[in-house]
mmCIF file of C-alpha atoms in Angstrom:
data_model
loop_
_atom_site.group_PDB
_atom_site.id
_atom_site.type_symbol
_atom_site.label_atom_id
_atom_site.label_comp_id
_atom_site.label_asym_id
_atom_site.label_seq_id
_atom_site.Cartn_x
_atom_site.Cartn_y
_atom_site.Cartn_z
ATOM 1 C CA MET B 13 0.000 0.000 0.000
ATOM 2 C CA LYS B 14 1.090 3.534 -0.765
ATOM 3 C CA GLU B 15 -0.206 6.491 1.291
ATOM 4 C CA LEU B 16 -1.374 9.480 -0.729
ATOM 5 C CA GLN B 17 -2.293 12.847 0.754
ATOM 6 C CA PHE B 18 -4.103 15.761 -0.881
ATOM 7 C CA SER B 19 -5.684 18.939 0.461
ATOM 8 C CA ILE B 20 -7.743 21.838 -0.823
ATOM 9 C CA GLU B 21 -9.072 25.098 0.600
ATOM 10 C CA ILE B 22 -12.804 25.679 0.159
ATOM 11 C CA LYS B 23 -14.608 28.968 0.827
ATOM 12 C CA ALA B 24 -17.456 27.326 2.732
ATOM 13 C CA ALA B 25 -18.281 26.356 6.308
ATOM 14 C CA LYS B 26 -16.969 22.934 7.310
ATOM 15 C CA GLU B 27 -20.566 21.764 7.893
ATOM 16 C CA LYS B 28 -21.290 22.443 4.200
ATOM 17 C CA VAL B 29 -18.137 20.617 3.112
ATOM 18 C CA TRP B 30 -19.032 17.670 5.369
ATOM 19 C CA ALA B 31 -22.545 17.547 3.900
ATOM 20 C CA THR B 32 -21.048 17.633 0.398
ATOM 21 C CA LEU B 33 -18.813 14.702 1.269
ATOM 22 C CA TRP B 34 -21.456 12.406 2.754
ATOM 23 C CA GLU B 35 -24.956 13.343 1.552
ATOM 24 C CA ASP B 36 -26.038 10.746 -1.014
ATOM 25 C CA THR B 37 -26.499 12.958 -4.101
ATOM 26 C CA SER B 38 -23.272 14.936 -3.744
ATOM 27 C CA PHE B 39 -21.303 11.831 -2.684
ATOM 28 C CA ARG B 40 -22.399 10.034 -5.848
ATOM 29 C CA ASP B 41 -21.373 13.088 -7.893
ATOM 30 C CA TRP B 42 -17.765 13.327 -6.690
ATOM 31 C CA ALA B 43 -17.200 9.609 -6.085
ATOM 32 C CA ASN B 44 -18.136 8.967 -9.727
ATOM 33 C CA ILE B 45 -14.740 10.472 -10.646
ATOM 34 C CA ILE B 46 -12.993 7.672 -8.731
ATOM 35 C CA ASP B 47 -15.159 4.773 -9.869
ATOM 36 C CA GLU B 48 -18.207 5.231 -12.093
ATOM 37 C CA GLY B 49 -21.542 4.736 -10.350
ATOM 38 C CA THR B 50 -20.153 4.658 -6.794
ATOM 39 C CA TYR B 51 -22.660 4.873 -3.952
ATOM 40 C CA MET B 52 -22.681 4.159 -0.191
ATOM 41 C CA LYS B 53 -24.688 1.498 1.594
ATOM 42 C CA GLY B 54 -24.836 1.281 5.384
ATOM 43 C CA ALA B 55 -24.679 3.491 8.457
ATOM 44 C CA MET B 56 -22.190 6.336 8.773
ATOM 45 C CA GLU B 57 -21.687 5.655 12.490
ATOM 46 C CA GLU B 58 -18.531 4.965 14.475
ATOM 47 C CA GLY B 59 -18.056 1.220 14.905
ATOM 48 C CA LYS B 60 -20.398 0.350 12.015
ATOM 49 C CA GLU B 61 -19.567 -0.933 8.556
ATOM 50 C CA ILE B 62 -20.348 0.909 5.366
ATOM 51 C CA GLN B 63 -19.964 -0.273 1.786
ATOM 52 C CA PHE B 64 -18.719 1.783 -1.133
ATOM 53 C CA LEU B 65 -20.021 0.070 -4.266
ATOM 54 C CA SER B 66 -20.038 0.674 -8.008
ATOM 55 C CA SER B 67 -23.455 0.275 -9.612
ATOM 56 C CA VAL B 68 -21.624 -0.141 -12.931
ATOM 57 C CA ASN B 69 -19.217 -3.034 -12.252
ATOM 58 C CA GLY B 70 -20.451 -4.256 -8.838
ATOM 59 C CA TYR B 71 -16.991 -3.938 -7.295
ATOM 60 C CA GLY B 72 -16.482 -2.193 -4.009
ATOM 61 C CA VAL B 73 -15.052 -2.194 -0.549
ATOM 62 C CA THR B 74 -16.548 -2.740 2.894
ATOM 63 C CA SER B 75 -15.108 -0.369 5.465
ATOM 64 C CA LEU B 76 -15.312 0.060 9.216
ATOM 65 C CA VAL B 77 -16.052 3.609 10.382
ATOM 66 C CA GLU B 78 -13.177 3.468 12.868
ATOM 67 C CA LYS B 79 -13.325 7.073 14.110
ATOM 68 C CA LEU B 80 -16.015 9.698 13.526
ATOM 69 C CA ASP B 81 -16.127 13.312 14.683
ATOM 70 C CA PRO B 82 -18.966 14.848 12.596
ATOM 71 C CA ASN B 83 -17.998 17.927 10.552
ATOM 72 C CA ALA B 84 -14.323 17.427 11.458
ATOM 73 C CA PHE B 85 -12.876 13.928 10.918
ATOM 74 C CA ILE B 86 -13.659 10.428 9.707
ATOM 75 C CA LEU B 87 -11.384 7.398 9.432
ATOM 76 C CA PHE B 88 -12.345 4.338 7.421
ATOM 77 C CA ARG B 89 -10.482 1.016 7.664
ATOM 78 C CA HIS B 90 -11.151 -1.153 4.633
ATOM 79 C CA SER B 91 -12.120 -4.587 5.911
ATOM 80 C CA ALA B 92 -13.039 -6.447 2.701
ATOM 81 C CA ASP B 93 -12.842 -6.101 -1.070
ATOM 82 C CA THR B 94 -16.148 -7.081 -2.652
ATOM 83 C CA GLN B 95 -17.826 -7.868 -5.928
ATOM 84 C CA ALA B 96 -21.395 -8.710 -6.976
ATOM 85 C CA SER B 97 -22.611 -5.458 -5.326
ATOM 86 C CA GLY B 98 -21.002 -6.337 -1.999
ATOM 87 C CA GLN B 99 -22.296 -9.907 -1.854
ATOM 88 C CA GLN B 100 -19.002 -11.718 -2.510
ATOM 89 C CA GLU B 101 -15.407 -11.135 -1.483
ATOM 90 C CA ARG B 102 -12.714 -10.717 -4.122
ATOM 91 C CA GLU B 103 -8.919 -10.300 -4.215
ATOM 92 C CA LYS B 104 -7.618 -8.352 -1.221
ATOM 93 C CA GLU B 105 -6.368 -5.227 -3.005
ATOM 94 C CA TRP B 106 -7.720 -2.665 -0.506
ATOM 95 C CA THR B 107 -8.277 -4.786 2.624
ATOM 96 C CA GLY B 108 -6.501 -3.335 5.659
ATOM 97 C CA GLY B 109 -5.935 0.079 4.101
ATOM 98 C CA THR B 110 -7.233 3.306 5.604
ATOM 99 C CA GLU B 111 -8.834 6.459 4.272
ATOM 100 C CA SER B 112 -9.412 9.645 6.265
ATOM 101 C CA TYR B 113 -11.021 13.042 5.733
ATOM 102 C CA THR B 114 -10.051 15.950 8.017
ATOM 103 C CA LEU B 115 -11.815 19.340 7.938
ATOM 104 C CA THR B 116 -10.481 22.475 9.634
ATOM 105 C CA GLU B 117 -12.117 25.875 9.267
ATOM 106 C CA LYS B 118 -10.627 29.330 9.705
ATOM 107 C CA ASP B 119 -12.274 32.633 8.716
ATOM 108 C CA GLY B 120 -14.926 30.953 6.569
ATOM 109 C CA VAL B 121 -12.415 28.808 4.661
ATOM 110 C CA THR B 122 -12.346 25.052 5.219
ATOM 111 C CA THR B 123 -9.252 23.002 4.509
ATOM 112 C CA LEU B 124 -10.097 19.463 3.473
ATOM 113 C CA LEU B 125 -7.252 16.969 3.920
ATOM 114 C CA VAL B 126 -7.655 13.503 2.419
ATOM 115 C CA LYS B 127 -5.240 10.690 3.266
ATOM 116 C CA THR B 128 -5.669 7.311 1.642
ATOM 117 C CA GLU B 129 -3.713 4.116 1.295
ATOM 118 C CA VAL B 130 -3.951 2.675 -2.202
ATOM 119 C CA PRO B 131 -2.529 -0.472 -3.775
ATOM 120 C CA SER B 132 0.837 0.374 -5.390
ATOM 121 C CA GLU B 133 -0.481 -0.466 -8.856
ATOM 122 C CA MET B 134 -3.272 2.113 -8.384
ATOM 123 C CA GLU B 135 -1.008 4.974 -7.223
ATOM 124 C CA GLU B 136 -0.801 6.658 -10.624
ATOM 125 C CA VAL B 137 -4.576 6.496 -11.192
ATOM 126 C CA PHE B 138 -5.352 8.016 -7.782
ATOM 127 C CA THR B 139 -2.643 10.664 -8.117
ATOM 128 C CA VAL B 140 -4.563 11.895 -11.176
ATOM 129 C CA ARG B 141 -8.127 11.358 -9.939
ATOM 130 C CA LEU B 142 -7.986 12.599 -6.336
ATOM 131 C CA PRO B 143 -7.087 16.214 -7.180
ATOM 132 C CA LYS B 144 -10.055 16.193 -9.613
ATOM 133 C CA VAL B 145 -12.248 14.814 -6.813
ATOM 134 C CA LEU B 146 -11.181 17.628 -4.475
ATOM 135 C CA GLU B 147 -11.928 20.248 -7.125
ATOM 136 C CA ARG B 148 -15.390 18.728 -7.626
ATOM 137 C CA ILE B 149 -16.048 18.678 -3.860
ATOM 138 C CA LYS B 150 -14.983 22.338 -3.744
ATOM 139 C CA THR B 151 -17.387 23.274 -6.559
ATOM 140 C CA LEU B 152 -20.281 21.399 -4.931
ATOM 141 C CA ALA B 153 -19.608 22.779 -1.424
ATOM 142 C CA VAL B 154 -19.337 26.391 -2.616
ATOM 143 C CA LYS B 155 -22.590 25.965 -4.556
ATOM 144 C CA HIS B 156 -24.171 24.469 -1.408
ATOM 145 C CA GLU B 157 -22.895 27.420 0.655
ATOM 146 C CA GLU B 158 -24.244 29.984 -1.812
ATOM 147 C CA SER B 159 -27.670 28.363 -2.054
ATOM 148 C CA GLU B 160 -28.425 29.035 1.617
#
């Protein structure tokens, strides 16, 4: 596994950025950049499992919500690689890896820091896609901020 880290500054309250990250419609929007058709299934609660699945190819990952501080921090630990829309396990590419999202706000600007462990063979793909994801999250969060 290779750890990647990216951050972006967003002119929006951290509550708006958090909502952009985890509300179903906006999550599907930005996660689509990583893997087409990605959606979440399960409870976003500390100690519970959640699945990130692709409606296109059925592949995904089951993750434990290891640490959750709403509007500030979440840490996922990937516990199983899945296929068949989460019904079957597959090769252990992501199992054991972590992914975290940290939000800090100062003067109306939120810094979003994403750290993720990716399989070495996926490093190049994620190095290209994650900055695009952060830009999309920024666009969605600013739009969310302006609409209220």
